C-alpha atoms as an extended CHARMM CRD file, in Angstrom:
* protein
*
       293  EXT
         1         1  MET       CA             -0.4000000000      -16.2630000000      120.2880000000  PROA      1               0.0000000000
         2         2  ASN       CA              0.0600000000      -19.2900000000      118.0400000000  PROA      2               0.0000000000
         3         3  ARG       CA              0.5260000000      -19.1550000000      114.2760000000  PROA      3               0.0000000000
         4         4  ARG       CA             -3.0360000000      -20.3320000000      113.4720000000  PROA      4               0.0000000000
         5         5  VAL       CA             -4.5800000000      -17.5270000000      115.5390000000  PROA      5               0.0000000000
         6         6  ARG       CA             -2.3200000000      -14.9270000000      113.9320000000  PROA      6               0.0000000000
         7         7  HSD       CA             -3.3020000000      -16.1290000000      110.4460000000  PROA      7               0.0000000000
         8         8  TRP       CA             -7.0040000000      -15.9840000000      111.3900000000  PROA      8               0.0000000000
         9         9  LEU       CA             -6.6810000000      -12.4170000000      112.7150000000  PROA      9               0.0000000000
        10        10  LEU       CA             -4.8410000000      -11.3440000000      109.5600000000  PROA      10              0.0000000000
        11        11  ALA       CA             -7.5880000000      -12.8110000000      107.3580000000  PROA      11              0.0000000000
        12        12  VAL       CA            -10.2790000000      -10.9820000000      109.3630000000  PROA      12              0.0000000000
        13        13  ALA       CA             -8.3840000000       -7.6900000000      109.0770000000  PROA      13              0.0000000000
        14        14  LEU       CA             -7.9890000000       -8.0610000000      105.3190000000  PROA      14              0.0000000000
        15        15  ALA       CA            -11.6860000000       -8.8430000000      104.9420000000  PROA      15              0.0000000000
        16        16  LEU       CA            -12.6150000000       -5.7230000000      106.9030000000  PROA      16              0.0000000000
        17        17  ILE       CA            -10.3410000000       -3.5540000000      104.7450000000  PROA      17              0.0000000000
        18        18  CYS       CA            -11.9090000000       -4.9360000000      101.5490000000  PROA      18              0.0000000000
        19        19  THR       CA            -15.4190000000       -4.3950000000      102.9140000000  PROA      19              0.0000000000
        20        20  ILE       CA            -14.6940000000       -0.7810000000      103.8110000000  PROA      20              0.0000000000
        21        21  GLY       CA            -13.1120000000       -0.1240000000      100.4140000000  PROA      21              0.0000000000
        22        22  MET       CA            -16.1190000000       -1.5640000000       98.5790000000  PROA      22              0.0000000000
        23        23  ALA       CA            -18.5070000000        0.5040000000      100.6710000000  PROA      23              0.0000000000
        24        24  GLN       CA            -16.5840000000        3.6650000000       99.8550000000  PROA      24              0.0000000000
        25        25  ALA       CA            -16.6760000000        2.8700000000       96.1570000000  PROA      25              0.0000000000
        26        26  GLN       CA            -20.4420000000        2.3100000000       96.0780000000  PROA      26              0.0000000000
        27        27  PRO       CA            -22.7790000000        5.3400000000       96.0570000000  PROA      27              0.0000000000
        28        28  GLY       CA            -24.9600000000        5.1910000000       99.1140000000  PROA      28              0.0000000000
        29        29  GLY       CA            -22.6490000000        2.7240000000      100.8700000000  PROA      29              0.0000000000
        30        30  ALA       CA            -21.9680000000        2.8580000000      104.5820000000  PROA      30              0.0000000000
        31        31  SER       CA            -18.8560000000        4.9560000000      104.0070000000  PROA      31              0.0000000000
        32        32  ASP       CA            -20.3000000000        7.0870000000      101.2070000000  PROA      32              0.0000000000
        33        33  ALA       CA            -19.8940000000       10.2860000000      103.2620000000  PROA      33              0.0000000000
        34        34  VAL       CA            -16.1970000000        9.5650000000      103.6310000000  PROA      34              0.0000000000
        35        35  ALA       CA            -15.8330000000        8.6690000000       99.9310000000  PROA      35              0.0000000000
        36        36  LYS       CA            -17.3110000000       12.0170000000       98.8940000000  PROA      36              0.0000000000
        37        37  ASP       CA            -14.8540000000       14.0010000000      101.0250000000  PROA      37              0.0000000000
        38        38  THR       CA            -12.4530000000       14.4170000000       98.1190000000  PROA      38              0.0000000000
        39        39  PRO       CA             -9.8570000000       17.1810000000       97.6780000000  PROA      39              0.0000000000
        40        40  LEU       CA            -12.1990000000       18.9610000000       95.2400000000  PROA      40              0.0000000000
        41        41  GLN       CA            -14.6380000000       19.4630000000       98.1040000000  PROA      41              0.0000000000
        42        42  HSD       CA            -12.1320000000       21.9190000000       99.5650000000  PROA      42              0.0000000000
        43        43  LEU       CA            -12.1220000000       24.0440000000       96.3920000000  PROA      43              0.0000000000
        44        44  PRO       CA            -15.4940000000       25.7740000000       96.6890000000  PROA      44              0.0000000000
        45        45  ALA       CA            -15.5410000000       27.0410000000       93.0950000000  PROA      45              0.0000000000
        46        46  LEU       CA            -15.3700000000       23.3860000000       91.9630000000  PROA      46              0.0000000000
        47        47  ARG       CA            -17.3620000000       21.7880000000       94.7570000000  PROA      47              0.0000000000
        48        48  GLY       CA            -19.7710000000       19.1420000000       93.6140000000  PROA      48              0.0000000000
        49        49  ASP       CA            -19.4900000000       15.4590000000       92.8300000000  PROA      49              0.0000000000
        50        50  TYR       CA            -17.5800000000       12.7940000000       90.9440000000  PROA      50              0.0000000000
        51        51  PHE       CA            -18.4240000000        9.3750000000       89.5790000000  PROA      51              0.0000000000
        52        52  LEU       CA            -16.8230000000        6.8300000000       87.2680000000  PROA      52              0.0000000000
        53        53  HSD       CA            -18.9770000000        5.9250000000       84.2840000000  PROA      53              0.0000000000
        54        54  ALA       CA            -18.3730000000        2.6330000000       82.4940000000  PROA      54              0.0000000000
        55        55  SER       CA            -19.7940000000        3.1810000000       79.0130000000  PROA      55              0.0000000000
        56        56  ALA       CA            -21.4430000000        0.3100000000       77.1950000000  PROA      56              0.0000000000
        57        57  ALA       CA            -21.6410000000        2.3700000000       73.9940000000  PROA      57              0.0000000000
        58        58  VAL       CA            -17.9430000000        3.2390000000       73.8820000000  PROA      58              0.0000000000
        59        59  GLY       CA            -16.5640000000        0.2460000000       75.7690000000  PROA      59              0.0000000000
        60        60  ARG       CA            -14.3980000000        2.3610000000       78.0750000000  PROA      60              0.0000000000
        61        61  SER       CA            -14.7710000000        4.2140000000       81.3650000000  PROA      61              0.0000000000
        62        62  PHE       CA            -14.8720000000        7.9800000000       81.8300000000  PROA      62              0.0000000000
        63        63  HSD       CA            -14.2420000000       10.1320000000       84.8940000000  PROA      63              0.0000000000
        64        64  ILE       CA            -17.2170000000       12.4460000000       85.3960000000  PROA      64              0.0000000000
        65        65  TYR       CA            -16.6330000000       15.6080000000       87.4270000000  PROA      65              0.0000000000
        66        66  VAL       CA            -19.6120000000       17.7220000000       88.4590000000  PROA      66              0.0000000000
        67        67  ARG       CA            -19.5640000000       21.3040000000       89.6930000000  PROA      67              0.0000000000
        68        68  LEU       CA            -22.7920000000       22.2320000000       91.4750000000  PROA      68              0.0000000000
        69        69  PRO       CA            -24.1570000000       25.7960000000       91.7090000000  PROA      69              0.0000000000
        70        70  GLU       CA            -23.7030000000       27.9340000000       94.7770000000  PROA      70              0.0000000000
        71        71  GLY       CA            -26.5410000000       27.2670000000       97.1890000000  PROA      71              0.0000000000
        72        72  TYR       CA            -27.4630000000       24.0570000000       95.3820000000  PROA      72              0.0000000000
        73        73  ASP       CA            -30.2890000000       22.2140000000       97.1200000000  PROA      73              0.0000000000
        74        74  PRO       CA            -31.3130000000       18.9160000000       95.5120000000  PROA      74              0.0000000000
        75        75  ASP       CA            -34.6730000000       19.0510000000       97.2870000000  PROA      75              0.0000000000
        76        76  ALA       CA            -35.5950000000       22.5270000000       96.0170000000  PROA      76              0.0000000000
        77        77  PRO       CA            -37.8620000000       22.8700000000       92.9760000000  PROA      77              0.0000000000
        78        78  GLN       CA            -35.2550000000       24.8300000000       90.9980000000  PROA      78              0.0000000000
        79        79  ARG       CA            -33.7320000000       23.1130000000       87.9820000000  PROA      79              0.0000000000
        80        80  TYR       CA            -30.4370000000       24.2590000000       86.4750000000  PROA      80              0.0000000000
        81        81  PRO       CA            -28.9840000000       24.3360000000       82.9680000000  PROA      81              0.0000000000
        82        82  VAL       CA            -26.2870000000       21.7210000000       82.5200000000  PROA      82              0.0000000000
        83        83  VAL       CA            -23.0550000000       22.4140000000       80.6550000000  PROA      83              0.0000000000
        84        84  TYR       CA            -21.2350000000       19.3370000000       79.3500000000  PROA      84              0.0000000000
        85        85  LEU       CA            -17.5130000000       19.9260000000       78.8030000000  PROA      85              0.0000000000
        86        86  LEU       CA            -15.5900000000       17.6880000000       76.4500000000  PROA      86              0.0000000000
        87        87  ASP       CA            -11.9030000000       17.2750000000       77.3230000000  PROA      87              0.0000000000
        88        88  GLY       CA            -12.8260000000       17.5440000000       80.9780000000  PROA      88              0.0000000000
        89        89  ASP       CA             -9.2690000000       16.5300000000       81.9270000000  PROA      89              0.0000000000
        90        90  SER       CA             -8.1570000000       20.0910000000       81.1740000000  PROA      90              0.0000000000
        91        91  LEU       CA            -11.2890000000       22.1680000000       80.6480000000  PROA      91              0.0000000000
        92        92  PHE       CA            -13.2840000000       21.2370000000       83.7490000000  PROA      92              0.0000000000
        93        93  PRO       CA            -11.0130000000       22.9390000000       86.3260000000  PROA      93              0.0000000000
        94        94  ILE       CA            -10.7410000000       26.0140000000       84.0890000000  PROA      94              0.0000000000
        95        95  LEU       CA            -14.2930000000       26.5510000000       82.8870000000  PROA      95              0.0000000000
        96        96  ALA       CA            -16.2560000000       25.1400000000       85.8150000000  PROA      96              0.0000000000
        97        97  ALA       CA            -14.5170000000       27.5160000000       88.2120000000  PROA      97              0.0000000000
        98        98  ASN       CA            -14.8070000000       30.4390000000       85.8020000000  PROA      98              0.0000000000
        99        99  HSD       CA            -18.5620000000       29.9140000000       85.5140000000  PROA      99              0.0000000000
       100       100  LEU       CA            -18.8440000000       31.2430000000       89.0610000000  PROA      100             0.0000000000
       101       101  PHE       CA            -17.1620000000       34.5230000000       88.0650000000  PROA      101             0.0000000000
       102       102  LEU       CA            -19.4290000000       34.8500000000       85.0440000000  PROA      102             0.0000000000
       103       103  THR       CA            -22.4310000000       34.7400000000       87.3540000000  PROA      103             0.0000000000
       104       104  TYR       CA            -20.8470000000       37.5530000000       89.3720000000  PROA      104             0.0000000000
       105       105  ASP       CA            -19.7020000000       39.8020000000       86.5270000000  PROA      105             0.0000000000
       106       106  ASP       CA            -22.0200000000       38.9800000000       83.6150000000  PROA      106             0.0000000000
       107       107  GLY       CA            -25.1720000000       37.8380000000       85.3590000000  PROA      107             0.0000000000
       108       108  LEU       CA            -24.8840000000       34.4280000000       83.7170000000  PROA      108             0.0000000000
       109       109  PRO       CA            -27.3370000000       31.9670000000       85.2840000000  PROA      109             0.0000000000
       110       110  GLU       CA            -25.8450000000       29.4100000000       87.6130000000  PROA      110             0.0000000000
       111       111  ALA       CA            -25.4540000000       25.9750000000       86.0600000000  PROA      111             0.0000000000
       112       112  ILE       CA            -24.3890000000       22.4510000000       86.7620000000  PROA      112             0.0000000000
       113       113  VAL       CA            -21.0810000000       21.9410000000       84.9460000000  PROA      113             0.0000000000
       114       114  VAL       CA            -20.0870000000       18.3970000000       83.9590000000  PROA      114             0.0000000000
       115       115  GLY       CA            -16.5570000000       17.5280000000       82.8650000000  PROA      115             0.0000000000
       116       116  ILE       CA            -16.1310000000       14.3430000000       80.8280000000  PROA      116             0.0000000000
       117       117  ALA       CA            -12.5490000000       13.2270000000       81.4290000000  PROA      117             0.0000000000
       118       118  TYR       CA            -10.3580000000       10.3520000000       80.2950000000  PROA      118             0.0000000000
       119       119  GLY       CA             -8.0500000000       10.4140000000       83.3000000000  PROA      119             0.0000000000
       120       120  GLY       CA             -4.8470000000       11.1790000000       81.4230000000  PROA      120             0.0000000000
       121       121  PHE       CA             -3.2880000000       12.5710000000       78.2590000000  PROA      121             0.0000000000
       122       122  GLU       CA             -1.5370000000        9.3590000000       77.2000000000  PROA      122             0.0000000000
       123       123  SER       CA             -2.8030000000        8.0260000000       73.8640000000  PROA      123             0.0000000000
       124       124  SER       CA             -3.5120000000        4.6570000000       75.4470000000  PROA      124             0.0000000000
       125       125  VAL       CA             -5.9860000000        6.3580000000       77.8070000000  PROA      125             0.0000000000
       126       126  ASN       CA             -7.1090000000        9.5240000000       76.0530000000  PROA      126             0.0000000000
       127       127  ARG       CA             -8.9940000000        8.5650000000       72.8710000000  PROA      127             0.0000000000
       128       128  ARG       CA            -10.3580000000       12.0100000000       71.9990000000  PROA      128             0.0000000000
       129       129  GLY       CA             -9.0600000000       11.7910000000       68.4280000000  PROA      129             0.0000000000
       130       130  TYR       CA            -11.2170000000        8.7160000000       67.8640000000  PROA      130             0.0000000000
       131       131  ASP       CA            -14.2040000000        9.6590000000       70.0050000000  PROA      131             0.0000000000
       132       132  PHE       CA            -14.5940000000       13.1970000000       68.6550000000  PROA      132             0.0000000000
       133       133  SER       CA            -14.2340000000       12.4660000000       64.9200000000  PROA      133             0.0000000000
       134       134  ALA       CA            -16.8870000000       10.9780000000       62.6700000000  PROA      134             0.0000000000
       135       135  PRO       CA            -16.6550000000        8.2560000000       60.0290000000  PROA      135             0.0000000000
       136       136  ALA       CA            -15.7560000000        9.6950000000       56.6270000000  PROA      136             0.0000000000
       137       137  ALA       CA            -13.9890000000        8.7220000000       53.4370000000  PROA      137             0.0000000000
       138       138  ASP       CA            -10.9520000000       10.7520000000       54.4600000000  PROA      138             0.0000000000
       139       139  ALA       CA            -10.9070000000        9.6010000000       58.0920000000  PROA      139             0.0000000000
       140       140  ARG       CA             -7.7660000000        7.9060000000       59.4000000000  PROA      140             0.0000000000
       141       141  GLU       CA             -7.7730000000        4.5130000000       61.0780000000  PROA      141             0.0000000000
       142       142  ASP       CA             -7.5980000000        6.2120000000       64.4890000000  PROA      142             0.0000000000
       143       143  GLN       CA            -10.7040000000        8.3190000000       63.7820000000  PROA      143             0.0000000000
       144       144  GLY       CA            -14.3980000000        7.5850000000       63.3750000000  PROA      144             0.0000000000
       145       145  GLY       CA            -15.8320000000        6.9640000000       66.8550000000  PROA      145             0.0000000000
       146       146  ALA       CA            -18.2110000000        9.9350000000       67.0800000000  PROA      146             0.0000000000
       147       147  ASP       CA            -21.3870000000        7.8810000000       66.7220000000  PROA      147             0.0000000000
       148       148  ARG       CA            -20.4550000000        5.7320000000       69.6970000000  PROA      148             0.0000000000
       149       149  PHE       CA            -19.5570000000        8.7710000000       71.7620000000  PROA      149             0.0000000000
       150       150  LEU       CA            -22.8510000000       10.4100000000       70.8080000000  PROA      150             0.0000000000
       151       151  ALA       CA            -24.6420000000        7.2590000000       71.9970000000  PROA      151             0.0000000000
       152       152  LEU       CA            -22.7360000000        7.5290000000       75.2870000000  PROA      152             0.0000000000
       153       153  LEU       CA            -24.1230000000       11.0390000000       75.7580000000  PROA      153             0.0000000000
       154       154  ARG       CA            -27.6630000000       10.4330000000       74.5690000000  PROA      154             0.0000000000
       155       155  GLU       CA            -28.3290000000        7.0100000000       76.0640000000  PROA      155             0.0000000000
       156       156  GLU       CA            -26.1190000000        6.9410000000       79.1590000000  PROA      156             0.0000000000
       157       157  LEU       CA            -24.5760000000       10.1140000000       80.5150000000  PROA      157             0.0000000000
       158       158  LEU       CA            -27.3520000000       12.6810000000       79.9920000000  PROA      158             0.0000000000
       159       159  PRO       CA            -30.0030000000       10.4320000000       81.5970000000  PROA      159             0.0000000000
       160       160  GLU       CA            -27.6340000000        9.6280000000       84.4740000000  PROA      160             0.0000000000
       161       161  VAL       CA            -26.8500000000       13.2820000000       85.1820000000  PROA      161             0.0000000000
       162       162  GLU       CA            -30.5310000000       14.1830000000       85.0280000000  PROA      162             0.0000000000
       163       163  ARG       CA            -31.3110000000       11.3240000000       87.4170000000  PROA      163             0.0000000000
       164       164  ARG       CA            -28.6700000000       12.3600000000       89.9440000000  PROA      164             0.0000000000
       165       165  TYR       CA            -28.9820000000       16.1460000000       89.9610000000  PROA      165             0.0000000000
       166       166  ALA       CA            -31.5020000000       18.9940000000       89.6960000000  PROA      166             0.0000000000
       167       167  ALA       CA            -30.9320000000       19.3350000000       85.9610000000  PROA      167             0.0000000000
       168       168  ASP       CA            -33.1460000000       21.0660000000       83.4070000000  PROA      168             0.0000000000
       169       169  PRO       CA            -33.2560000000       18.7310000000       80.3830000000  PROA      169             0.0000000000
       170       170  MET       CA            -34.4850000000       21.6110000000       78.2130000000  PROA      170             0.0000000000
       171       171  ARG       CA            -31.2940000000       23.6100000000       78.8350000000  PROA      171             0.0000000000
       172       172  ARG       CA            -28.4240000000       21.2970000000       77.9600000000  PROA      172             0.0000000000
       173       173  ILE       CA            -25.2570000000       22.9320000000       76.6000000000  PROA      173             0.0000000000
       174       174  LEU       CA            -22.3030000000       21.1820000000       74.9630000000  PROA      174             0.0000000000
       175       175  PHE       CA            -18.8570000000       22.8110000000       74.8330000000  PROA      175             0.0000000000
       176       176  GLY       CA            -15.8890000000       21.4940000000       72.9130000000  PROA      176             0.0000000000
       177       177  GLN       CA            -12.4700000000       22.8490000000       71.9430000000  PROA      177             0.0000000000
       178       178  SER       CA            -10.5770000000       22.0180000000       68.7230000000  PROA      178             0.0000000000
       179       179  ARG       CA            -11.2990000000       18.3260000000       68.0180000000  PROA      179             0.0000000000
       180       180  GLY       CA            -13.9710000000       18.6130000000       70.6970000000  PROA      180             0.0000000000
       181       181  GLY       CA            -15.4070000000       21.5210000000       68.7070000000  PROA      181             0.0000000000
       182       182  TYR       CA            -15.6430000000       19.2090000000       65.7070000000  PROA      182             0.0000000000
       183       183  PHE       CA            -17.7620000000       16.8400000000       67.7850000000  PROA      183             0.0000000000
       184       184  VAL       CA            -19.9760000000       19.7350000000       68.9030000000  PROA      184             0.0000000000
       185       185  LEU       CA            -20.6440000000       20.5570000000       65.2480000000  PROA      185             0.0000000000
       186       186  TYR       CA            -21.1680000000       16.9060000000       64.3750000000  PROA      186             0.0000000000
       187       187  SER       CA            -23.7590000000       16.4850000000       67.1030000000  PROA      187             0.0000000000
       188       188  ALA       CA            -25.5520000000       19.6070000000       65.8520000000  PROA      188             0.0000000000
       189       189  PHE       CA            -25.8400000000       18.1160000000       62.3760000000  PROA      189             0.0000000000
       190       190  VAL       CA            -26.9680000000       14.6230000000       63.3470000000  PROA      190             0.0000000000
       191       191  ALA       CA            -28.9290000000       15.2110000000       66.5910000000  PROA      191             0.0000000000
       192       192  PRO       CA            -29.9160000000       18.8960000000       66.6730000000  PROA      192             0.0000000000
       193       193  ASP       CA            -32.4960000000       18.5470000000       69.4600000000  PROA      193             0.0000000000
       194       194  LEU       CA            -30.1690000000       16.8030000000       71.9060000000  PROA      194             0.0000000000
       195       195  PHE       CA            -28.6870000000       20.0830000000       73.1860000000  PROA      195             0.0000000000
       196       196  TRP       CA            -30.3590000000       23.4730000000       73.5540000000  PROA      196             0.0000000000
       197       197  GLY       CA            -27.0390000000       25.2610000000       73.1050000000  PROA      197             0.0000000000
       198       198  ARG       CA            -23.7040000000       24.3460000000       71.6020000000  PROA      198             0.0000000000
       199       199  ILE       CA            -20.3280000000       26.1170000000       71.6020000000  PROA      199             0.0000000000
       200       200  ALA       CA            -17.6300000000       24.9400000000       69.1970000000  PROA      200             0.0000000000
       201       201  SER       CA            -14.3780000000       26.6650000000       70.1360000000  PROA      201             0.0000000000
       202       202  ASN       CA            -11.7620000000       26.7790000000       67.3440000000  PROA      202             0.0000000000
       203       203  PRO       CA            -13.2590000000       23.6340000000       65.8110000000  PROA      203             0.0000000000
       204       204  ALA       CA            -11.6330000000       21.2910000000       63.3350000000  PROA      204             0.0000000000
       205       205  PHE       CA            -13.6900000000       20.5630000000       60.2110000000  PROA      205             0.0000000000
       206       206  ASP       CA            -12.0330000000       17.3880000000       58.9220000000  PROA      206             0.0000000000
       207       207  PRO       CA            -12.6000000000       14.5360000000       58.2810000000  PROA      207             0.0000000000
       208       208  GLY       CA            -15.8110000000       14.7330000000       56.2730000000  PROA      208             0.0000000000
       209       209  ARG       CA            -15.7530000000       18.5070000000       55.9390000000  PROA      209             0.0000000000
       210       210  GLY       CA            -18.6440000000       18.4940000000       53.4620000000  PROA      210             0.0000000000
       211       211  ARG       CA            -21.1720000000       17.3080000000       56.0530000000  PROA      211             0.0000000000
       212       212  PHE       CA            -20.8770000000       20.6510000000       57.8510000000  PROA      212             0.0000000000
       213       213  PHE       CA            -21.9690000000       22.5270000000       54.7570000000  PROA      213             0.0000000000
       214       214  ALA       CA            -24.8460000000       20.1590000000       53.8830000000  PROA      214             0.0000000000
       215       215  ALA       CA            -28.3740000000       20.3870000000       55.2540000000  PROA      215             0.0000000000
       216       216  PRO       CA            -28.8330000000       18.8230000000       58.7110000000  PROA      216             0.0000000000
       217       217  PRO       CA            -32.0610000000       17.0820000000       59.7380000000  PROA      217             0.0000000000
       218       218  ALA       CA            -34.9670000000       19.2280000000       60.8450000000  PROA      218             0.0000000000
       219       219  ALA       CA            -35.3040000000       19.9460000000       64.5510000000  PROA      219             0.0000000000
       220       220  VAL       CA            -38.4250000000       19.7120000000       66.6640000000  PROA      220             0.0000000000
       221       221  ARG       CA            -37.4490000000       22.6860000000       68.8240000000  PROA      221             0.0000000000
       222       222  ASP       CA            -37.2560000000       26.2490000000       67.5460000000  PROA      222             0.0000000000
       223       223  ASP       CA            -35.0290000000       27.7360000000       70.2760000000  PROA      223             0.0000000000
       224       224  LEU       CA            -31.7030000000       26.0350000000       69.5440000000  PROA      224             0.0000000000
       225       225  GLY       CA            -28.4160000000       27.9270000000       69.3170000000  PROA      225             0.0000000000
       226       226  LEU       CA            -25.0470000000       27.0480000000       67.8080000000  PROA      226             0.0000000000
       227       227  VAL       CA            -22.0060000000       29.2350000000       68.4630000000  PROA      227             0.0000000000
       228       228  VAL       CA            -18.6760000000       28.9160000000       66.6610000000  PROA      228             0.0000000000
       229       229  THR       CA            -15.8250000000       30.8590000000       68.2240000000  PROA      229             0.0000000000
       230       230  SER       CA            -12.5760000000       31.4420000000       66.3990000000  PROA      230             0.0000000000
       231       231  GLY       CA             -9.3720000000       33.0310000000       67.6410000000  PROA      231             0.0000000000
       232       232  ALA       CA             -8.0360000000       35.7910000000       65.4140000000  PROA      232             0.0000000000
       233       233  ARG       CA             -4.6710000000       34.0060000000       65.6750000000  PROA      233             0.0000000000
       234       234  ASP       CA             -5.9920000000       30.4530000000       65.4880000000  PROA      234             0.0000000000
       235       235  TRP       CA             -4.2450000000       28.0850000000       63.0930000000  PROA      235             0.0000000000
       236       236  PRO       CA             -4.8390000000       29.5980000000       59.6340000000  PROA      236             0.0000000000
       237       237  ALA       CA             -6.6400000000       26.5660000000       58.1760000000  PROA      237             0.0000000000
       238       238  LEU       CA             -9.0740000000       26.4110000000       61.0930000000  PROA      238             0.0000000000
       239       239  ARG       CA             -9.6390000000       30.1630000000       61.0660000000  PROA      239             0.0000000000
       240       240  GLU       CA            -10.4340000000       30.1090000000       57.3620000000  PROA      240             0.0000000000
       241       241  SER       CA            -12.7850000000       27.1630000000       57.7810000000  PROA      241             0.0000000000
       242       242  ALA       CA            -14.6640000000       28.8420000000       60.6320000000  PROA      242             0.0000000000
       243       243  LEU       CA            -15.1890000000       32.0090000000       58.5810000000  PROA      243             0.0000000000
       244       244  ALA       CA            -16.2320000000       29.9890000000       55.5280000000  PROA      244             0.0000000000
       245       245  TRP       CA            -18.7060000000       28.0040000000       57.6070000000  PROA      245             0.0000000000
       246       246  PHE       CA            -20.3540000000       31.0820000000       59.0220000000  PROA      246             0.0000000000
       247       247  ASP       CA            -20.5950000000       32.7080000000       55.6110000000  PROA      247             0.0000000000
       248       248  ALA       CA            -22.2540000000       29.5600000000       54.2860000000  PROA      248             0.0000000000
       249       249  TRP       CA            -24.8640000000       29.5130000000       57.0540000000  PROA      249             0.0000000000
       250       250  ARG       CA            -25.4430000000       33.2180000000       57.5250000000  PROA      250             0.0000000000
       251       251  ASP       CA            -28.5660000000       33.4740000000       55.3760000000  PROA      251             0.0000000000
       252       252  ARG       CA            -29.6120000000       29.8570000000       54.9530000000  PROA      252             0.0000000000
       253       253  GLN       CA            -33.2080000000       29.0690000000       55.8060000000  PROA      253             0.0000000000
       254       254  ASP       CA            -32.7480000000       25.3510000000       56.5930000000  PROA      254             0.0000000000
       255       255  ALA       CA            -30.7190000000       25.7900000000       59.7660000000  PROA      255             0.0000000000
       256       256  PRO       CA            -32.3700000000       24.0880000000       62.7620000000  PROA      256             0.0000000000
       257       257  TRP       CA            -30.4540000000       26.4040000000       65.1010000000  PROA      257             0.0000000000
       258       258  ALA       CA            -29.6360000000       30.0890000000       65.2980000000  PROA      258             0.0000000000
       259       259  VAL       CA            -25.9780000000       30.4480000000       64.3530000000  PROA      259             0.0000000000
       260       260  HSD       CA            -23.3940000000       32.8770000000       65.6460000000  PROA      260             0.0000000000
       261       261  LEU       CA            -19.6850000000       33.3800000000       65.0530000000  PROA      261             0.0000000000
       262       262  HSD       CA            -17.5350000000       35.1520000000       67.5860000000  PROA      262             0.0000000000
       263       263  THR       CA            -13.9410000000       36.1590000000       66.8680000000  PROA      263             0.0000000000
       264       264  VAL       CA            -11.7340000000       36.2080000000       69.9490000000  PROA      264             0.0000000000
       265       265  PRO       CA             -9.4320000000       39.2320000000       69.4880000000  PROA      265             0.0000000000
       266       266  ASP       CA             -5.8000000000       38.1140000000       69.5020000000  PROA      266             0.0000000000
       267       267  GLY       CA             -7.0720000000       34.6560000000       70.4210000000  PROA      267             0.0000000000
       268       268  THR       CA             -4.8790000000       31.6200000000       69.8410000000  PROA      268             0.0000000000
       269       269  HSD       CA             -5.8780000000       28.0100000000       69.3360000000  PROA      269             0.0000000000
       270       270  ALA       CA             -5.8350000000       26.5300000000       72.8360000000  PROA      270             0.0000000000
       271       271  ALA       CA             -5.3430000000       29.3130000000       75.3870000000  PROA      271             0.0000000000
       272       272  ASP       CA             -8.6350000000       31.1680000000       74.9660000000  PROA      272             0.0000000000
       273       273  SER       CA            -11.2220000000       28.5920000000       75.9990000000  PROA      273             0.0000000000
       274       274  VAL       CA            -12.3400000000       30.9220000000       78.8040000000  PROA      274             0.0000000000
       275       275  ASN       CA            -13.0530000000       33.6970000000       76.2900000000  PROA      275             0.0000000000
       276       276  SER       CA            -14.8640000000       31.2880000000       73.9810000000  PROA      276             0.0000000000
       277       277  TYR       CA            -16.9700000000       30.0310000000       76.8690000000  PROA      277             0.0000000000
       278       278  ARG       CA            -17.8170000000       33.5400000000       78.0020000000  PROA      278             0.0000000000
       279       279  ALA       CA            -18.7940000000       34.7190000000       74.5310000000  PROA      279             0.0000000000
       280       280  GLY       CA            -20.7850000000       31.6030000000       73.7370000000  PROA      280             0.0000000000
       281       281  MET       CA            -22.6610000000       31.3930000000       77.0140000000  PROA      281             0.0000000000
       282       282  GLY       CA            -23.4150000000       35.1110000000       76.9990000000  PROA      282             0.0000000000
       283       283  TRP       CA            -24.9490000000       34.8480000000       73.5430000000  PROA      283             0.0000000000
       284       284  LEU       CA            -26.9430000000       31.7230000000       74.3210000000  PROA      284             0.0000000000
       285       285  PHE       CA            -28.4340000000       33.2730000000       77.4240000000  PROA      285             0.0000000000
       286       286  GLY       CA            -30.0940000000       36.3130000000       75.9510000000  PROA      286             0.0000000000
       287       287  LYS       CA            -27.7490000000       38.0480000000       73.5540000000  PROA      287             0.0000000000
       288       288  ARG       CA            -28.7990000000       36.3610000000       70.3200000000  PROA      288             0.0000000000
       289       289  ASP       CA            -28.5520000000       38.8490000000       67.4990000000  PROA      289             0.0000000000
       290       290  GLY       CA            -27.8680000000       36.5500000000       64.5810000000  PROA      290             0.0000000000
       291       291  GLY       CA            -24.7470000000       38.4120000000       63.4840000000  PROA      291             0.0000000000
       292       292  ALA       CA            -21.0190000000       38.0180000000       63.7260000000  PROA      292             0.0000000000
       293       293  ARG       CA            -18.7880000000       39.7560000000       66.2200000000  PROA      293             0.0000000000
């Protein structure tokens, strides 16, 4: 075999490899079935889907992990609540899998669980501090991106999820922990109708603390719920802020959502997301009593 023939065969082989790789990367491509056979498919409590979302609003890409309910049939008429998890890098494998056990033990309805992940914890990749904090006079230079992230949810991700899956747009839930909890509160005050239920787990309240004690815009819906969970051993400043916030909203008549505070006994700042999720979801789905626990 002469050198020209060998070079031609090598070029053909490289072209075939590129073609196969592109097909695997494109939904619906010829090798889509192979592309979807990911390691998560072999963890049945997390079985579902994944896609990379390039956000025009934020200007960065996000890894979107989707856990589908047991017995999920996209062609069936049933539509499921959708839980959107901020900090999906860490919270998706914990809370998406635990949702299955909550259906077993607590009778919680099955749901589609969506983890919004950065793909790493490095500050060059993970911009949660910017994305989950709102502009304010006391905001740092690395804060203030919440409006862009809210646009990502409202204009891009929620419509995409509801296009792809059997989602009930009337039962959207947003869960966030710590700085993510701040964003949950922020979204409740600027776009109350966007989510049916919200759970802010050990939320931060700064920057712009005052906005969370001011009147939010009126909501169109009258069935909205906002849960704030607080660990009994959370960082003292956050614990005090959570209690102060609930006291401020306990008897107010201008709240567009029913509010509920749940104290996690012996709960710490980061290790009790499962307990926050359980308490918040249980209250949203039928245990609304308007009081604190």
